[in-house]
Amino acid sequence: MARTRSFDRDAVLAAAGNAFRQHGYRDASIAELERATGLVSGSIYNAFGDKAGLFRAALEHYVHGFVRQRIAAFAGADAGLEELEQLFVSVLEPPLSDGYGCLVNNSIIEFGNAPGIASDGINETLALVRQGIASLLTREIGAAAAELEAMQLVLLYHGVLTLSRSGTSLEAMRSAVGATFDRLLAARSRHNNKQ
Amino acid sequence: MARTRSFDRDAVLAAAGNAFRQHGYRDASIAELERATGLVSGSIYNAFGDKAGLFRAALEHYVHGFVRQRIAAFAGADAGLEELEQLFVSVLEPPLSDGYGCLVNNSIIEFGNAPGIASDGINETLALVRQGIASLLTREIGAAAAELEAMQLVLLYHGVLTLSRSGTSLEAMRSAVGATFDRLLAARSRHNNKQ
DNA sequence: ATCATTTTAGAACTTGTATTCTAAAATAGG
DNA sequence: CCTATTTTAGAATACAAGTTCTAAAATGAT
């Protein structure tokens, strides 16, 4: 038949995702993406159509092979507040602690709310995070307080992701996350006593 | 002597700031900026040097004529928790509730931490917000808890600004802000009783 | 081993966009 | 009322970046 592809699609998408995470979609030039992925432009266009296609594929890879995994691990059906805290802590540790932020959070700012090449990944991620946190909190502190606390945690989450690009001390953010979860642990104790 | 300038510099910088807020620096073309400001490119280049110069001027105008004002009003020396809550609420109301976010918060994502045309405005704003909130909390709930709570509020603040570009319900964010401040009001009561 | 088909490589091209340039219009002072 | 100087206007330019194209290399099936 025909020649087989010589590169690893997952590795290419991970490398492209990092380039987009660092520079944004617009400022990541094809030359930059060639360097990051090790491919030449011909191969990129052959495999992904165009720059937008590469971005879509990289974002989907990021959401399905990274965000989804972490939500499942840290906010899945058998996760508790301790695991959820690790979700927040994990964005302050490698590989996200390089100062380039989160591809989804960055894309919210770059692309906004209008339908576009990032909408699917953004909306899927927002739903995953919100629902994961909300149902975990419902189990842990009860349905009454869960919704309000969930939105506060979602906002905290995106605040951490945004300021992780600003040079703000990771340690200071880590402490703030710790304080928030100390409060939630206390709420859980009160909730368990009431029952 | 010579012909006088026919446009209002402040109005032009406000219009340019809105265009940058909506599209970002890179995606706001000169043609877009001409439309937004009402100037033609010749006047822009004559008055501000280049696109980067216009951005720097617009960002400085934004920080000094908007951020600074709001911090002074809502987190100044005689402000309390009630005023601070209004700072958070105000970013969910006009003119910031148009879904285009905050020029500074957007610039954190677009430019990151590396020195560049947005660094001054970003760093000045981060310092203003952090210090304003921290000293207000020191007065309101005491020095012991102030620092940790301040960082949580700063993260909440940037979370709101980021998600304000995502189509997330403004009302849901408003409720989350309300819940956070209810908790701080309770902390203030406890702190005042202790004294 | 040969061939059909795909990937790879890199040059060529096209388009979009920031910037510069040239000339005309306008204004405040002499 | 001139005139020097600046702003304004818009065309011209230069450059960067995304995309396309052409040809060669590679590979699996027949």
CSV table of C-alpha atoms (C1' of nucleotides) in Angstrom, one decimal:
chain,number,residue,atom,x,y,z
A,1,MET,CA,0.0,0.0,0.0
A,2,ALA,CA,1.6,3.2,1.2
A,3,ARG,CA,4.3,4.6,3.3
A,4,THR,CA,3.5,4.7,7.1
A,5,ARG,CA,3.5,7.8,9.1
A,6,SER,CA,6.8,8.1,10.9
A,7,PHE,CA,5.8,10.3,13.8
A,8,ASP,CA,3.8,9.6,17.0
A,9,ARG,CA,0.5,11.5,16.8
A,10,ASP,CA,0.1,11.8,20.5
A,11,ALA,CA,3.6,13.1,21.0
A,12,VAL,CA,3.1,15.6,18.3
A,13,LEU,CA,-0.2,16.8,19.8
A,14,ALA,CA,1.4,17.1,23.2
A,15,ALA,CA,4.3,19.1,21.8
A,16,ALA,CA,1.9,21.3,19.8
A,17,GLY,CA,-0.3,21.8,22.9
A,18,ASN,CA,2.7,23.0,24.9
A,19,ALA,CA,3.6,25.5,22.1
A,20,PHE,CA,0.1,26.8,22.0
A,21,ARG,CA,0.0,26.9,25.8
A,22,GLN,CA,3.1,29.0,25.8
A,23,HIS,CA,2.5,31.4,22.9
A,24,GLY,CA,-1.3,31.2,22.4
A,25,TYR,CA,-2.9,30.2,19.1
A,26,ARG,CA,-2.2,33.4,17.2
A,27,ASP,CA,1.4,33.9,18.3
A,28,ALA,CA,2.5,30.3,17.7
A,29,SER,CA,3.8,30.5,14.2
A,30,ILE,CA,4.1,27.6,11.9
A,31,ALA,CA,7.8,27.9,12.2
A,32,GLU,CA,7.5,27.6,16.0
A,33,LEU,CA,5.2,24.6,15.7
A,34,GLU,CA,7.7,22.9,13.3
A,35,ARG,CA,10.4,23.4,15.9
A,36,ALA,CA,8.1,22.2,18.8
A,37,THR,CA,6.8,19.1,17.0
A,38,GLY,CA,9.8,18.2,15.0
A,39,LEU,CA,7.7,18.1,11.8
A,40,VAL,CA,8.0,20.3,8.8
A,41,SER,CA,5.0,22.3,7.6
A,42,GLY,CA,4.2,19.9,4.8
A,43,SER,CA,3.7,17.1,7.3
A,44,ILE,CA,1.6,19.3,9.6
A,45,TYR,CA,-0.7,20.3,6.7
A,46,ASN,CA,-0.9,16.8,5.4
A,47,ALA,CA,-1.9,15.4,8.8
A,48,PHE,CA,-4.1,18.1,10.3
A,49,GLY,CA,-5.2,20.2,7.3
A,50,ASP,CA,-4.2,23.6,8.6
A,51,LYS,CA,-3.1,25.4,11.7
A,52,ALA,CA,-6.6,25.5,13.1
A,53,GLY,CA,-6.9,21.8,12.6
A,54,LEU,CA,-3.7,21.2,14.5
A,55,PHE,CA,-5.0,23.4,17.3
A,56,ARG,CA,-8.3,21.6,17.5
A,57,ALA,CA,-6.6,18.2,17.6
A,58,ALA,CA,-4.1,19.4,20.3
A,59,LEU,CA,-6.9,20.9,22.4
A,60,GLU,CA,-9.0,17.7,22.1
A,61,HIS,CA,-5.9,15.7,23.0
A,62,TYR,CA,-5.4,18.0,26.0
A,63,VAL,CA,-9.0,17.7,27.2
A,64,HIS,CA,-9.3,14.0,26.7
A,65,GLY,CA,-5.9,12.9,27.7
A,66,PHE,CA,-5.2,15.3,30.5
A,67,VAL,CA,-8.2,17.3,31.9
A,68,ARG,CA,-10.5,14.3,31.8
A,69,GLN,CA,-7.9,12.1,33.4
A,70,ARG,CA,-7.3,14.5,36.2
A,71,ILE,CA,-11.0,15.1,36.9
A,72,ALA,CA,-11.6,11.3,37.0
A,73,ALA,CA,-8.7,10.9,39.4
A,74,PHE,CA,-9.3,13.8,41.7
A,75,ALA,CA,-13.0,14.4,41.4
A,76,GLY,CA,-14.4,11.0,40.4
A,77,ALA,CA,-17.2,9.1,42.0
A,78,ASP,CA,-15.0,7.8,44.9
A,79,ALA,CA,-13.0,11.0,45.5
A,80,GLY,CA,-13.3,13.1,48.6
A,81,LEU,CA,-12.2,16.6,49.6
A,82,GLU,CA,-8.6,15.4,50.1
A,83,GLU,CA,-8.5,14.3,46.5
A,84,LEU,CA,-10.1,17.4,45.2
A,85,GLU,CA,-7.5,19.5,47.0
A,86,GLN,CA,-4.9,17.6,45.0
A,87,LEU,CA,-6.6,18.7,41.8
A,88,PHE,CA,-5.9,22.3,42.8
A,89,VAL,CA,-2.4,21.5,44.0
A,90,SER,CA,-1.6,19.6,40.8
A,91,VAL,CA,-1.9,22.7,38.7
A,92,LEU,CA,0.9,24.2,40.7
A,93,GLU,CA,3.2,21.3,40.1
A,94,PRO,CA,4.8,19.9,36.9
A,95,PRO,CA,4.0,19.8,34.1
A,96,LEU,CA,1.7,22.8,34.7
A,97,SER,CA,4.0,24.8,36.9
A,98,ASP,CA,6.1,26.1,34.0
A,99,GLY,CA,4.4,29.4,34.0
A,100,TYR,CA,2.5,28.8,30.7
A,101,GLY,CA,-0.8,28.1,32.3
A,102,CYS,CA,-3.6,25.8,31.1
A,103,LEU,CA,-4.4,25.5,27.4
A,104,VAL,CA,-8.2,25.6,28.2
A,105,ASN,CA,-8.0,28.6,30.6
A,106,ASN,CA,-5.7,30.4,28.2
A,107,SER,CA,-8.1,29.7,25.3
A,108,ILE,CA,-11.0,31.2,27.3
A,109,ILE,CA,-9.2,34.5,27.2
A,110,GLU,CA,-7.9,34.2,23.7
A,111,PHE,CA,-11.1,33.1,22.0
A,112,GLY,CA,-13.8,34.3,24.3
A,113,ASN,CA,-17.3,33.1,24.2
A,114,ALA,CA,-17.9,33.2,20.4
A,115,PRO,CA,-18.2,29.9,18.6
A,116,GLY,CA,-14.8,28.9,17.2
A,117,ILE,CA,-12.0,26.4,17.1
A,118,ALA,CA,-11.7,26.3,20.9
A,119,SER,CA,-15.4,26.3,21.9
A,120,ASP,CA,-15.8,22.5,22.1
A,121,GLY,CA,-12.8,22.0,24.3
A,122,ILE,CA,-13.6,24.9,26.5
A,123,ASN,CA,-17.3,24.0,27.1
A,124,GLU,CA,-16.5,20.4,27.7
A,125,THR,CA,-13.8,21.3,30.2
A,126,LEU,CA,-16.0,23.8,32.0
A,127,ALA,CA,-18.8,21.2,32.3
A,128,LEU,CA,-16.4,18.5,33.5
A,129,VAL,CA,-14.9,20.7,36.2
A,130,ARG,CA,-18.1,22.2,37.4
A,131,GLN,CA,-20.0,18.9,37.5
A,132,GLY,CA,-17.1,17.0,39.1
A,133,ILE,CA,-16.7,19.5,41.8
A,134,ALA,CA,-20.4,19.9,42.4
A,135,SER,CA,-21.2,16.2,42.8
A,136,LEU,CA,-18.2,15.7,45.0
A,137,LEU,CA,-19.3,18.5,47.3
A,138,THR,CA,-22.8,17.2,47.3
A,139,ARG,CA,-21.4,14.0,48.8
A,140,GLU,CA,-19.0,15.7,51.1
A,141,ILE,CA,-20.9,18.7,52.6
A,142,GLY,CA,-24.4,18.1,51.4
A,143,ALA,CA,-26.6,19.3,48.6
A,144,ALA,CA,-27.7,22.5,50.5
A,145,ALA,CA,-24.3,24.2,50.4
A,146,ALA,CA,-22.8,22.3,47.4
A,147,GLU,CA,-23.8,24.5,44.5
A,148,LEU,CA,-22.6,27.8,46.0
A,149,GLU,CA,-19.3,26.3,47.2
A,150,ALA,CA,-18.8,24.6,43.9
A,151,MET,CA,-18.9,27.9,42.0
A,152,GLN,CA,-16.5,29.5,44.4
A,153,LEU,CA,-14.1,26.6,43.9
A,154,VAL,CA,-14.4,26.8,40.1
A,155,LEU,CA,-13.6,30.5,40.3
A,156,LEU,CA,-10.7,29.8,42.6
A,157,TYR,CA,-9.5,27.2,40.1
A,158,HIS,CA,-9.5,29.6,37.2
A,159,GLY,CA,-7.9,32.3,39.3
A,160,VAL,CA,-5.0,30.0,40.1
A,161,LEU,CA,-4.7,29.0,36.4
A,162,THR,CA,-4.7,32.7,35.3
A,163,LEU,CA,-2.3,33.9,37.9
A,164,SER,CA,0.1,31.0,37.3
A,165,ARG,CA,1.0,33.0,34.1
A,166,SER,CA,1.7,36.2,36.1
A,167,GLY,CA,4.8,35.4,38.2
A,168,THR,CA,2.6,35.2,41.3
A,169,SER,CA,4.2,33.0,43.9
A,170,LEU,CA,3.1,29.3,43.5
A,171,GLU,CA,3.7,28.9,47.3
A,172,ALA,CA,1.3,31.7,48.1
A,173,MET,CA,-1.3,30.2,45.9
A,174,ARG,CA,-0.7,26.8,47.4
A,175,SER,CA,-1.4,28.3,50.9
A,176,ALA,CA,-4.6,30.0,49.7
A,177,VAL,CA,-5.8,26.7,48.3
A,178,GLY,CA,-4.9,25.0,51.6
A,179,ALA,CA,-6.9,27.6,53.6
A,180,THR,CA,-9.9,27.1,51.4
A,181,PHE,CA,-9.9,23.4,51.8
A,182,ASP,CA,-9.3,23.6,55.6
A,183,ARG,CA,-12.6,25.5,55.6
A,184,LEU,CA,-14.3,22.9,53.5
A,185,LEU,CA,-13.0,20.1,55.8
A,186,ALA,CA,-14.6,21.9,58.7
A,187,ALA,CA,-17.8,22.1,56.8
A,188,ARG,CA,-17.7,18.4,56.1
A,189,SER,CA,-17.3,17.7,59.8
A,190,ARG,CA,-20.2,19.8,60.7
A,191,HIS,CA,-22.3,18.2,58.0
A,192,ASN,CA,-21.4,14.7,59.1
A,193,ASN,CA,-22.3,15.5,62.7
A,194,LYS,CA,-25.7,16.9,61.8
A,195,GLN,CA,-26.7,13.7,60.0
B,1,MET,CA,2.1,78.0,15.4
B,2,ALA,CA,0.7,74.7,14.3
B,3,ARG,CA,-2.5,72.9,13.8
B,4,THR,CA,-4.1,71.6,17.0
B,5,ARG,CA,-5.0,67.9,17.5
B,6,SER,CA,-8.6,67.4,16.7
B,7,PHE,CA,-9.3,64.2,18.8
B,8,ASP,CA,-9.7,63.7,22.5
B,9,ARG,CA,-6.7,61.6,23.7
B,10,ASP,CA,-8.6,60.1,26.6
B,11,ALA,CA,-11.6,59.1,24.4
B,12,VAL,CA,-9.2,57.5,21.9
B,13,LEU,CA,-7.4,55.6,24.5
B,14,ALA,CA,-10.7,54.4,26.0
B,15,ALA,CA,-11.9,53.2,22.6
B,16,ALA,CA,-8.6,51.5,21.8
B,17,GLY,CA,-8.6,49.9,25.2
B,18,ASN,CA,-12.0,48.4,24.5
B,19,ALA,CA,-10.8,47.1,21.1
B,20,PHE,CA,-7.8,45.5,22.8
B,21,ARG,CA,-10.0,44.1,25.5
B,22,GLN,CA,-12.3,42.5,23.0
B,23,HIS,CA,-9.7,41.2,20.5
B,24,GLY,CA,-6.5,41.1,22.4
B,25,TYR,CA,-3.4,42.9,21.3
B,26,ARG,CA,-2.3,40.7,18.5
B,27,ASP,CA,-5.8,40.2,17.0
B,28,ALA,CA,-6.7,43.9,17.1
B,29,SER,CA,-5.6,45.0,13.6
B,30,ILE,CA,-4.8,48.6,12.8
B,31,ALA,CA,-7.9,48.6,10.6
B,32,GLU,CA,-9.9,47.6,13.7
B,33,LEU,CA,-8.3,50.2,15.8
B,34,GLU,CA,-9.0,52.9,13.2
B,35,ARG,CA,-12.7,51.9,13.3
B,36,ALA,CA,-12.8,51.8,17.1
B,37,THR,CA,-11.0,55.1,17.6
B,38,GLY,CA,-12.3,57.0,14.6
B,39,LEU,CA,-8.7,57.9,13.6
B,40,VAL,CA,-6.8,56.8,10.5
B,41,SER,CA,-3.6,55.0,10.8
B,42,GLY,CA,-1.5,58.1,10.0
B,43,SER,CA,-2.9,59.8,13.1
B,44,ILE,CA,-2.4,56.8,15.3
B,45,TYR,CA,1.3,56.5,14.2
B,46,ASN,CA,1.8,60.2,14.6
B,47,ALA,CA,0.4,60.3,18.1
B,48,PHE,CA,1.5,57.0,19.6
B,49,GLY,CA,4.5,55.9,17.5
B,50,ASP,CA,3.2,52.4,16.7
B,51,LYS,CA,0.7,49.8,17.7
B,52,ALA,CA,2.7,48.9,20.7
B,53,GLY,CA,2.8,52.5,21.8
B,54,LEU,CA,-1.0,52.8,21.4
B,55,PHE,CA,-1.4,49.7,23.5
B,56,ARG,CA,1.0,50.9,26.2
B,57,ALA,CA,-0.9,54.2,26.4
B,58,ALA,CA,-4.3,52.5,26.4
B,59,LEU,CA,-3.2,50.1,29.2
B,60,GLU,CA,-1.8,52.9,31.3
B,61,HIS,CA,-5.0,54.9,30.8
B,62,TYR,CA,-6.9,51.8,31.8
B,63,VAL,CA,-4.9,51.3,35.0
B,64,HIS,CA,-4.7,54.9,36.1
B,65,GLY,CA,-8.1,56.0,35.0
B,66,PHE,CA,-10.1,52.8,35.9
B,67,VAL,CA,-8.4,50.2,38.1
B,68,ARG,CA,-6.8,52.8,40.4
B,69,GLN,CA,-10.1,54.6,40.8
B,70,ARG,CA,-12.0,51.5,41.6
B,71,ILE,CA,-9.4,50.3,44.1
B,72,ALA,CA,-9.5,53.7,45.8
B,73,ALA,CA,-13.3,53.7,45.9
B,74,PHE,CA,-13.8,50.1,47.0
B,75,ALA,CA,-10.7,49.2,48.9
B,76,GLY,CA,-9.4,52.6,50.0
B,77,ALA,CA,-8.4,53.6,53.5
B,78,ASP,CA,-11.9,54.0,54.7
B,79,ALA,CA,-13.5,51.1,52.9
B,80,GLY,CA,-14.9,48.0,54.6
B,81,LEU,CA,-16.0,44.6,53.6
B,82,GLU,CA,-19.2,46.0,52.2
B,83,GLU,CA,-17.3,48.2,49.8
B,84,LEU,CA,-14.9,45.5,48.9
B,85,GLU,CA,-17.8,43.2,47.9
B,86,GLN,CA,-18.9,46.0,45.5
B,87,LEU,CA,-15.5,45.8,43.9
B,88,PHE,CA,-16.2,42.2,43.0
B,89,VAL,CA,-19.8,43.0,42.0
B,90,SER,CA,-18.7,45.9,39.8
B,91,VAL,CA,-16.8,43.6,37.4
B,92,LEU,CA,-20.1,41.8,36.8
B,93,GLU,CA,-21.8,45.0,35.8
B,94,PRO,CA,-21.3,47.6,33.0
B,95,PRO,CA,-19.0,48.5,31.5
B,96,LEU,CA,-17.2,45.3,32.3
B,97,SER,CA,-20.1,42.9,31.9
B,98,ASP,CA,-19.9,42.9,28.1
B,99,GLY,CA,-18.2,39.6,28.0
B,100,TYR,CA,-14.8,41.0,27.0
B,101,GLY,CA,-13.2,40.8,30.4
B,102,CYS,CA,-10.6,43.0,31.9
B,103,LEU,CA,-7.7,44.4,29.9
B,104,VAL,CA,-5.2,43.6,32.6
B,105,ASN,CA,-6.4,40.1,33.3
B,106,ASN,CA,-6.6,39.4,29.6
B,107,SER,CA,-3.0,40.7,29.2
B,108,ILE,CA,-1.8,38.4,31.9
B,109,ILE,CA,-2.8,35.5,29.6
B,110,GLU,CA,-1.7,37.1,26.3
B,111,PHE,CA,1.7,38.3,27.5
B,112,GLY,CA,2.6,36.1,30.4
B,113,ASN,CA,5.3,36.9,32.8
B,114,ALA,CA,8.1,37.9,30.4
B,115,PRO,CA,9.0,41.6,30.3
B,116,GLY,CA,7.1,43.3,27.6
B,117,ILE,CA,4.6,46.0,26.7
B,118,ALA,CA,2.1,45.0,29.3
B,119,SER,CA,4.4,44.3,32.2
B,120,ASP,CA,4.1,47.6,33.9
B,121,GLY,CA,0.4,47.8,33.8
B,122,ILE,CA,0.0,44.2,35.0
B,123,ASN,CA,2.5,44.5,37.8
B,124,GLU,CA,1.1,47.8,39.0
B,125,THR,CA,-2.5,46.4,39.0
B,126,LEU,CA,-1.5,43.2,40.8
B,127,ALA,CA,0.2,45.2,43.5
B,128,LEU,CA,-2.7,47.6,43.8
B,129,VAL,CA,-5.3,44.8,44.1
B,130,ARG,CA,-3.3,42.7,46.5
B,131,GLN,CA,-2.3,45.5,48.8
B,132,GLY,CA,-5.7,47.1,48.7
B,133,ILE,CA,-7.4,43.9,49.7
B,134,ALA,CA,-4.8,42.9,52.2
B,135,SER,CA,-4.8,46.1,54.2
B,136,LEU,CA,-8.6,46.2,54.1
B,137,LEU,CA,-8.8,42.7,55.5
B,138,THR,CA,-6.2,43.5,58.1
B,139,ARG,CA,-8.5,46.2,59.4
B,140,GLU,CA,-11.6,44.2,59.1
B,141,ILE,CA,-10.7,40.7,60.3
B,142,GLY,CA,-7.3,41.2,61.8
B,143,ALA,CA,-3.7,40.6,60.7
B,144,ALA,CA,-3.6,37.0,61.6
B,145,ALA,CA,-6.1,35.8,58.9
B,146,ALA,CA,-5.7,38.7,56.5
B,147,GLU,CA,-2.9,37.5,54.3
B,148,LEU,CA,-4.4,34.0,53.6
B,149,GLU,CA,-7.8,35.5,53.0
B,150,ALA,CA,-6.4,38.2,50.7
B,151,MET,CA,-4.8,35.7,48.4
B,152,GLN,CA,-8.0,33.7,48.2
B,153,LEU,CA,-9.9,36.9,47.3
B,154,VAL,CA,-7.3,37.8,44.7
B,155,LEU,CA,-7.7,34.4,43.1
B,156,LEU,CA,-11.4,34.7,43.2
B,157,TYR,CA,-11.1,38.1,41.6
B,158,HIS,CA,-9.1,36.8,38.6
B,159,GLY,CA,-11.3,33.7,38.4
B,160,VAL,CA,-14.3,36.0,37.9
B,161,LEU,CA,-12.5,38.1,35.4
B,162,THR,CA,-11.4,35.1,33.4
B,163,LEU,CA,-14.8,33.3,33.4
B,164,SER,CA,-16.5,36.5,32.5
B,165,ARG,CA,-15.2,35.8,29.0
B,166,SER,CA,-16.6,32.3,29.0
B,167,GLY,CA,-20.3,32.7,28.9
B,168,THR,CA,-20.6,31.6,32.5
B,169,SER,CA,-23.6,33.0,34.2
B,170,LEU,CA,-23.0,36.4,35.7
B,171,GLU,CA,-25.7,35.7,38.3
B,172,ALA,CA,-24.0,32.4,39.4
B,173,MET,CA,-20.7,34.3,39.9
B,174,ARG,CA,-22.5,37.0,41.7
B,175,SER,CA,-24.0,34.4,44.1
B,176,ALA,CA,-20.6,32.9,44.7
B,177,VAL,CA,-19.1,36.3,45.5
B,178,GLY,CA,-22.0,36.9,47.9
B,179,ALA,CA,-21.3,33.6,49.7
B,180,THR,CA,-17.7,34.4,50.0
B,181,PHE,CA,-18.4,37.8,51.6
B,182,ASP,CA,-21.1,36.4,53.9
B,183,ARG,CA,-18.3,34.2,55.3
B,184,LEU,CA,-16.0,37.2,55.7
B,185,LEU,CA,-18.7,39.2,57.4
B,186,ALA,CA,-19.0,36.4,59.9
B,187,ALA,CA,-15.3,36.4,60.4
B,188,ARG,CA,-15.4,40.1,61.1
B,189,SER,CA,-18.1,39.6,63.7
B,190,ARG,CA,-16.0,36.9,65.5
B,191,HIS,CA,-12.9,39.1,65.2
B,192,ASN,CA,-14.7,42.1,66.7
B,193,ASN,CA,-16.1,40.1,69.6
B,194,LYS,CA,-12.7,38.7,70.5
B,195,GLN,CA,-11.2,42.2,70.9
C,1,DA,C1',11.3,-6.7,-6.7
C,2,DT,C1',8.1,-3.6,-8.3
C,3,DC,C1',4.4,-0.5,-8.0
C,4,DA,C1',0.8,2.3,-6.0
C,5,DT,C1',0.2,5.4,-2.7
C,6,DT,C1',1.4,8.3,1.1
C,7,DT,C1',4.6,10.9,3.7
C,8,DT,C1',8.2,14.1,3.8
C,9,DA,C1',10.9,18.1,2.5
C,10,DG,C1',11.5,22.6,1.3
C,11,DA,C1',10.8,26.1,-2.0
C,12,DA,C1',7.3,29.2,-3.9
C,13,DC,C1',3.4,31.8,-3.4
C,14,DT,C1',-0.3,34.6,-1.5
C,15,DT,C1',-2.4,37.1,1.7
C,16,DG,C1',-2.8,40.0,5.5
C,17,DT,C1',-1.0,43.5,8.2
C,18,DA,C1',2.1,46.8,10.3
C,19,DT,C1',4.5,50.7,8.9
C,20,DT,C1',6.2,54.4,6.0
C,21,DC,C1',5.7,58.1,2.9
C,22,DT,C1',3.8,61.9,0.2
C,23,DA,C1',0.8,65.4,-0.1
C,24,DA,C1',-2.9,68.2,1.3
C,25,DA,C1',-5.6,70.5,5.0
C,26,DA,C1',-5.8,73.1,9.1
C,27,DT,C1',-4.5,76.3,12.7
C,28,DA,C1',-2.1,79.7,15.8
C,29,DG,C1',1.2,83.2,15.9
C,30,DG,C1',3.7,87.0,13.7
D,1,DC,C1',-3.1,87.8,5.9
D,2,DC,C1',0.7,84.9,5.6
D,3,DT,C1',3.5,81.2,6.9
D,4,DA,C1',5.6,77.7,9.7
D,5,DT,C1',4.4,73.6,11.7
D,6,DT,C1',1.6,69.9,12.7
D,7,DT,C1',-2.2,66.9,11.9
D,8,DT,C1',-4.8,64.3,8.7
D,9,DA,C1',-5.6,61.3,4.8
D,10,DG,C1',-4.8,57.5,2.2
D,11,DA,C1',-1.9,55.4,-1.0
D,12,DA,C1',2.4,52.7,-1.3
D,13,DT,C1',5.6,49.6,0.8
D,14,DA,C1',7.7,46.0,3.3
D,15,DC,C1',7.5,42.2,5.8
D,16,DA,C1',5.9,38.2,8.1
D,17,DA,C1',3.2,34.2,8.2
D,18,DG,C1',-0.1,30.8,6.5
D,19,DT,C1',-0.8,27.9,2.8
D,20,DT,C1',0.0,25.5,-1.5
D,21,DC,C1',2.8,23.0,-4.7
D,22,DT,C1',6.3,20.0,-6.7
D,23,DA,C1',9.2,16.4,-6.4
D,24,DA,C1',11.7,12.9,-4.0
D,25,DA,C1',11.8,9.3,-0.5
D,26,DA,C1',9.7,5.6,1.8
D,27,DT,C1',6.8,1.5,2.6
D,28,DG,C1',3.6,-2.3,2.4
D,29,DA,C1',1.1,-5.3,-0.7
D,30,DT,C1',1.0,-8.0,-4.8
